[in-house]
Coordinates of C-alpha atoms in Angstrom, one line a residue:
M1 CA -26.8 -40.2 25.8
I2 CA -23.0 -39.9 26.3
K3 CA -22.5 -41.6 23.0
K4 CA -24.6 -38.9 21.3
I5 CA -22.6 -36.1 23.0
I6 CA -19.3 -37.6 22.0
L7 CA -20.5 -38.0 18.4
S8 CA -21.7 -34.4 18.4
L9 CA -18.5 -33.1 19.7
S10 CA -16.5 -35.2 17.3
A11 CA -18.6 -33.8 14.4
V12 CA -17.9 -30.2 15.6
V13 CA -14.2 -30.8 15.9
L14 CA -14.1 -32.4 12.5
A15 CA -16.0 -29.5 11.0
L16 CA -13.6 -27.0 12.6
L17 CA -10.6 -28.9 11.3
V18 CA -12.0 -28.9 7.8
V19 CA -12.6 -25.1 8.0
L20 CA -9.0 -24.6 9.2
G21 CA -7.7 -26.8 6.4
V22 CA -9.6 -24.9 3.7
H23 CA -8.5 -21.6 5.1
I24 CA -4.8 -22.6 5.1
Y25 CA -5.2 -23.9 1.6
Q26 CA -6.7 -20.7 0.4
V27 CA -4.1 -18.6 2.0
T28 CA -1.2 -20.6 0.6
G29 CA -2.8 -21.0 -2.8
K30 CA -0.8 -20.2 -5.9
G31 CA -3.3 -17.9 -7.5
A32 CA -2.5 -14.2 -7.9
P33 CA -4.8 -12.0 -5.8
E34 CA -7.0 -9.6 -7.6
G35 CA -7.5 -6.0 -6.6
P36 CA -5.4 -4.3 -3.9
N37 CA -2.6 -6.3 -2.3
W38 CA -2.7 -5.0 1.2
S39 CA 0.4 -5.5 3.3
M40 CA 1.3 -4.4 6.8
G41 CA 4.7 -2.8 7.2
K42 CA 6.7 -1.4 10.0
I43 CA 8.8 1.8 9.6
E44 CA 11.4 2.4 12.2
V45 CA 12.9 5.8 13.1
A46 CA 16.0 6.6 15.0
D47 CA 15.2 10.2 16.1
R48 CA 12.7 11.7 18.5
M49 CA 9.4 12.5 16.8
D50 CA 7.5 15.7 17.1
T51 CA 3.9 14.9 18.1
L52 CA 2.2 17.7 16.2
Q53 CA 4.1 17.0 13.1
I54 CA 3.3 13.3 13.4
D55 CA -0.4 14.0 13.7
E56 CA -0.4 16.1 10.5
V57 CA 1.5 13.4 8.6
Q58 CA -0.8 10.8 9.9
Q59 CA -3.9 12.7 8.6
D60 CA -2.1 13.3 5.3
Y61 CA -1.3 9.6 4.9
L62 CA -4.8 8.4 5.7
Q63 CA -6.1 10.5 2.8
K64 CA -3.9 8.6 0.3
P65 CA -5.7 5.8 -1.6
Y66 CA -2.9 3.3 -1.0
I67 CA -3.0 3.7 2.8
R68 CA -5.7 2.0 4.8
A69 CA -4.3 2.3 8.4
F70 CA -1.5 4.3 10.0
R71 CA -0.5 3.7 13.6
V72 CA 2.3 5.4 15.6
N73 CA 4.2 4.0 18.6
R74 CA 6.1 7.1 19.9
E75 CA 7.7 5.2 22.8
Q76 CA 9.4 2.6 20.6
G77 CA 9.9 4.9 17.6
H78 CA 8.1 3.2 14.8
F79 CA 5.0 3.4 12.5
I80 CA 2.7 0.6 11.4
L81 CA 1.0 1.1 8.1
L82 CA -1.4 -1.0 6.1
Y83 CA -0.7 -0.2 2.5
D84 CA -1.3 -1.4 -1.0
R85 CA 2.1 -2.8 -2.2
K86 CA 0.9 -2.8 -5.8
Q87 CA 1.0 1.0 -5.7
I88 CA 3.9 1.7 -3.4
S89 CA 6.8 -0.2 -1.9
G90 CA 7.8 -0.2 1.8
D91 CA 11.1 1.4 1.0
E92 CA 9.3 4.2 -0.8
L93 CA 7.0 4.7 2.2
A94 CA 9.9 4.9 4.6
S95 CA 11.7 7.4 2.4
D96 CA 8.6 9.5 1.9
L97 CA 7.8 9.4 5.6
G98 CA 11.4 10.3 6.6
D99 CA 11.4 13.2 4.2
Q100 CA 8.1 14.6 5.5
L101 CA 9.2 14.3 9.2
Q102 CA 12.8 15.3 8.4
I103 CA 14.2 12.2 10.2
Q104 CA 15.9 9.0 9.2
A105 CA 13.4 6.2 8.6
S106 CA 13.9 2.6 7.4
F107 CA 11.5 -0.1 6.4
Y108 CA 11.7 -3.1 8.8
R109 CA 12.5 -6.5 7.3
P110 CA 12.1 -9.5 9.6
S111 CA 15.0 -12.0 9.9
A112 CA 14.8 -15.4 8.3
E113 CA 14.1 -16.9 11.8
E114 CA 11.1 -14.5 12.3
L115 CA 9.8 -15.4 8.8
A116 CA 10.1 -19.1 9.5
S117 CA 7.7 -19.0 12.4
S118 CA 4.1 -19.1 11.3
C119 CA 2.8 -16.6 13.8
P120 CA 4.8 -14.9 16.5
A121 CA 1.8 -14.5 18.8
I122 CA 1.1 -18.2 19.1
P123 CA 3.5 -20.2 21.4
K124 CA 5.3 -23.0 19.5
D125 CA 4.4 -25.7 22.0
S126 CA 0.6 -25.0 21.7
F127 CA -1.8 -27.4 20.0
T128 CA -3.0 -24.6 17.7
Y129 CA 0.6 -23.9 16.5
Q130 CA 1.3 -27.6 15.9
L131 CA -2.0 -28.2 14.1
G132 CA -1.4 -25.1 11.9
S133 CA 2.1 -26.3 11.1
L134 CA 0.7 -29.7 10.1
F135 CA -1.7 -28.1 7.6
Q136 CA 1.0 -25.7 6.4
S137 CA 3.3 -28.6 5.7
I138 CA 0.6 -30.5 3.8
F139 CA -0.4 -27.7 1.5
T140 CA 3.0 -26.1 0.9
K141 CA 4.9 -29.3 -0.3

């Protein structure tokens, strides 16, 4: 009975590892994606933002075909946009948004250290991070 349970659990774990491996391989593949190339970007602003004006701009941006999502963090002074980078660049978005709100806006670019970490939400000492790093090193070399 215990042998059957151990074999079943081993099969499930093996299946999950295979699925994770295939996912990482697909994500790190060399093929060019077809269709929209959705990217998430952060636009930081230095000045205080007018709530009514932001709501109008948000509705305007959500009507554009190259914007899928538009979030505002008024306390920290930034916007998060999901946009098609085949149609518009992050710098163009920041410039356009700054012009519409009449404030200085800049597109956020992460540092080399931030880019080196696979996922900032997963602790580096966790099993999930270490397993993901293993698969990443296998498929990216």
